[in-house]
Amino acid sequence: MTDKLAHFVSQAPFNPMKVDELTPEQEKFYMASQWKMMWWRLRKHRLAVWSGAILFVLYASILVSECIAPYGLHTRNADFIFAPPQKVQFFHEGEFIGPFVYSLDYRLNMEILRREYADNQDVVQPLRFFCRGDVYEFW
Protein backbone atom coordinates (compact mmCIF):
# COMPACT_ATOMS: atom_id res chain seq x y z
CA MET A 1 0.00 0.00 0.00
CA THR A 2 2.95 2.34 -0.34
CA ASP A 3 2.26 2.99 -4.04
CA LYS A 4 0.89 6.49 -4.64
CA LEU A 5 -1.80 6.94 -7.22
CA ALA A 6 -0.72 9.26 -10.02
CA HIS A 7 -4.01 11.07 -10.29
CA PHE A 8 -4.20 11.97 -6.59
CA VAL A 9 -0.65 13.05 -5.84
CA SER A 10 1.49 15.22 -8.06
CA GLN A 11 5.17 14.44 -8.16
CA ALA A 12 6.01 18.09 -8.88
CA PRO A 13 7.09 20.24 -5.95
CA PHE A 14 4.36 22.49 -4.53
CA ASN A 15 4.97 26.24 -4.55
CA PRO A 16 2.25 28.09 -2.56
CA MET A 17 3.39 31.48 -3.87
CA LYS A 18 2.87 30.59 -7.53
CA VAL A 19 -0.33 31.98 -9.11
CA ASP A 20 -1.80 30.47 -12.24
CA GLU A 21 -2.36 32.90 -15.09
CA LEU A 22 -6.02 33.35 -16.04
CA THR A 23 -7.21 33.59 -19.60
CA PRO A 24 -9.18 36.75 -20.48
CA GLU A 25 -12.42 34.72 -20.51
CA GLN A 26 -11.72 33.31 -17.05
CA GLU A 27 -10.79 36.73 -15.74
CA LYS A 28 -14.01 38.22 -17.13
CA PHE A 29 -16.01 35.52 -15.36
CA TYR A 30 -14.19 35.66 -12.03
CA MET A 31 -14.17 39.46 -11.85
CA ALA A 32 -17.85 39.91 -12.79
CA SER A 33 -20.32 41.18 -10.24
CA GLN A 34 -23.36 39.15 -9.27
CA TRP A 35 -25.61 41.52 -11.22
CA LYS A 36 -23.56 40.94 -14.36
CA MET A 37 -23.68 37.16 -13.90
CA MET A 38 -27.46 37.31 -13.37
CA TRP A 39 -27.77 39.41 -16.55
CA TRP A 40 -25.74 36.83 -18.53
CA ARG A 41 -27.99 34.09 -17.23
CA LEU A 42 -31.20 36.06 -18.00
CA ARG A 43 -30.10 36.79 -21.58
CA LYS A 44 -30.00 33.05 -22.29
CA HIS A 45 -33.70 32.74 -21.39
CA ARG A 46 -35.53 34.10 -24.47
CA LEU A 47 -39.02 34.06 -22.94
CA ALA A 48 -37.81 36.06 -19.94
CA VAL A 49 -36.21 38.67 -22.20
CA TRP A 50 -39.38 39.11 -24.28
CA SER A 51 -41.55 39.21 -21.16
CA GLY A 52 -39.28 41.87 -19.67
CA ALA A 53 -39.49 43.95 -22.85
CA ILE A 54 -43.30 43.75 -22.89
CA LEU A 55 -43.42 44.63 -19.21
CA PHE A 56 -41.15 47.63 -19.84
CA VAL A 57 -43.44 48.88 -22.64
CA LEU A 58 -46.51 48.52 -20.42
CA TYR A 59 -44.87 50.41 -17.57
CA ALA A 60 -43.67 53.11 -19.97
CA SER A 61 -47.20 53.52 -21.34
CA ILE A 62 -48.41 54.37 -17.84
CA LEU A 63 -46.34 57.55 -17.95
CA VAL A 64 -48.18 58.89 -21.01
CA SER A 65 -51.62 57.31 -20.56
CA GLU A 66 -53.31 60.49 -19.34
CA CYS A 67 -51.88 62.50 -22.23
CA ILE A 68 -53.15 60.15 -24.95
CA ALA A 69 -56.56 59.40 -23.42
CA PRO A 70 -59.32 61.14 -25.42
CA TYR A 71 -61.42 61.93 -22.33
CA GLY A 72 -60.65 63.30 -18.93
CA LEU A 73 -60.86 61.32 -15.73
CA HIS A 74 -64.22 62.79 -14.71
CA THR A 75 -65.91 62.92 -18.14
CA ARG A 76 -69.02 60.73 -18.34
CA ASN A 77 -71.67 60.11 -20.97
CA ALA A 78 -74.72 59.51 -18.78
CA ASP A 79 -76.78 57.94 -21.59
CA PHE A 80 -74.34 55.07 -21.99
CA ILE A 81 -72.92 54.67 -18.50
CA PHE A 82 -74.13 51.04 -18.21
CA ALA A 83 -73.52 50.09 -21.84
CA PRO A 84 -71.77 46.76 -22.43
CA PRO A 85 -68.43 46.59 -24.23
CA GLN A 86 -68.68 46.71 -28.00
CA LYS A 87 -66.99 44.41 -30.48
CA VAL A 88 -64.58 46.12 -32.86
CA GLN A 89 -65.59 45.42 -36.47
CA PHE A 90 -63.57 45.73 -39.67
CA PHE A 91 -66.11 44.84 -42.39
CA HIS A 92 -69.46 46.59 -42.96
CA GLU A 93 -71.84 44.98 -45.46
CA GLY A 94 -68.99 42.86 -46.87
CA GLU A 95 -66.69 45.84 -47.42
CA PHE A 96 -63.52 46.57 -45.46
CA ILE A 97 -63.71 50.06 -43.94
CA GLY A 98 -61.20 49.77 -41.09
CA PRO A 99 -61.81 49.51 -37.36
CA PHE A 100 -65.23 50.73 -36.25
CA VAL A 101 -68.13 50.04 -33.89
CA TYR A 102 -71.82 50.28 -34.52
CA SER A 103 -73.79 53.04 -32.85
CA LEU A 104 -75.78 52.01 -29.79
CA ASP A 105 -79.47 52.58 -29.28
CA TYR A 106 -81.08 51.99 -25.94
CA ARG A 107 -84.56 51.83 -24.54
CA LEU A 108 -85.74 51.70 -20.97
CA ASN A 109 -87.44 48.42 -20.10
CA MET A 110 -90.04 49.44 -17.53
CA GLU A 111 -90.74 45.85 -16.46
CA ILE A 112 -87.26 45.22 -15.12
CA LEU A 113 -86.22 48.91 -14.90
CA ARG A 114 -83.09 48.49 -16.94
CA ARG A 115 -81.70 49.97 -20.10
CA GLU A 116 -81.49 47.56 -23.01
CA TYR A 117 -78.84 48.37 -25.59
CA ALA A 118 -78.87 47.26 -29.22
CA ASP A 119 -76.49 47.86 -32.13
CA ASN A 120 -77.76 50.30 -34.75
CA GLN A 121 -76.09 48.86 -37.85
CA ASP A 122 -77.14 51.82 -39.98
CA VAL A 123 -74.72 54.15 -38.17
CA VAL A 124 -71.01 53.32 -38.21
CA GLN A 125 -68.68 54.99 -35.70
CA PRO A 126 -65.06 54.75 -36.95
CA LEU A 127 -62.32 54.35 -34.37
CA ARG A 128 -59.88 57.23 -34.56
CA PHE A 129 -56.38 57.34 -33.19
CA PHE A 130 -54.88 60.57 -31.86
CA CYS A 131 -58.27 62.25 -32.09
CA ARG A 132 -59.29 65.51 -30.44
CA GLY A 133 -60.85 65.10 -27.01
CA ASP A 134 -60.95 66.88 -23.67
CA VAL A 135 -58.21 69.40 -22.97
CA TYR A 136 -55.46 67.93 -20.84
CA GLU A 137 -53.72 69.91 -18.13
CA PHE A 138 -50.46 68.57 -16.77
CA TRP A 139 -50.82 67.98 -13.07
Phi, psi and omega in degrees: 000016179271352179287131179268140178281135186292329183275353177257328185237128177271140179277347180286148178291145182268128177242106183291344181271351182280135180243130178287140177284135178265144173286161179302326178293318178294320180295320178299319181289314184287335181265358183286146176283169179294325178298318180294319179294323176294322178296317178300319181291320181294322181298334179287338183265098186299317181298321179294322180294313179295320178296320177296321179294317179296318178297321177297317179296318179296316178294323179293327180291337177297325183294331184246008186296323180290328181289325185264356178288135183286340182234153178287172183295327185255010179280130179225146171253100189297334180291332186238030185291332179252020181290143178285164176298149181253148178277133178283127181252159176235337182241132176238119182054043177078006183240133179285123179233008180094182183290132179203169171230155176278150177294150180257137170245145177225157173221152181270120177273109185285343179287317181251000178055051177223155174276135176247124183258143177219147177288133172261099187282001175277335183248120180256129177251104180291146175275129182245141176255142182057045181273168179278133180220211178295151178288135181256133176245127180290119176041000000 
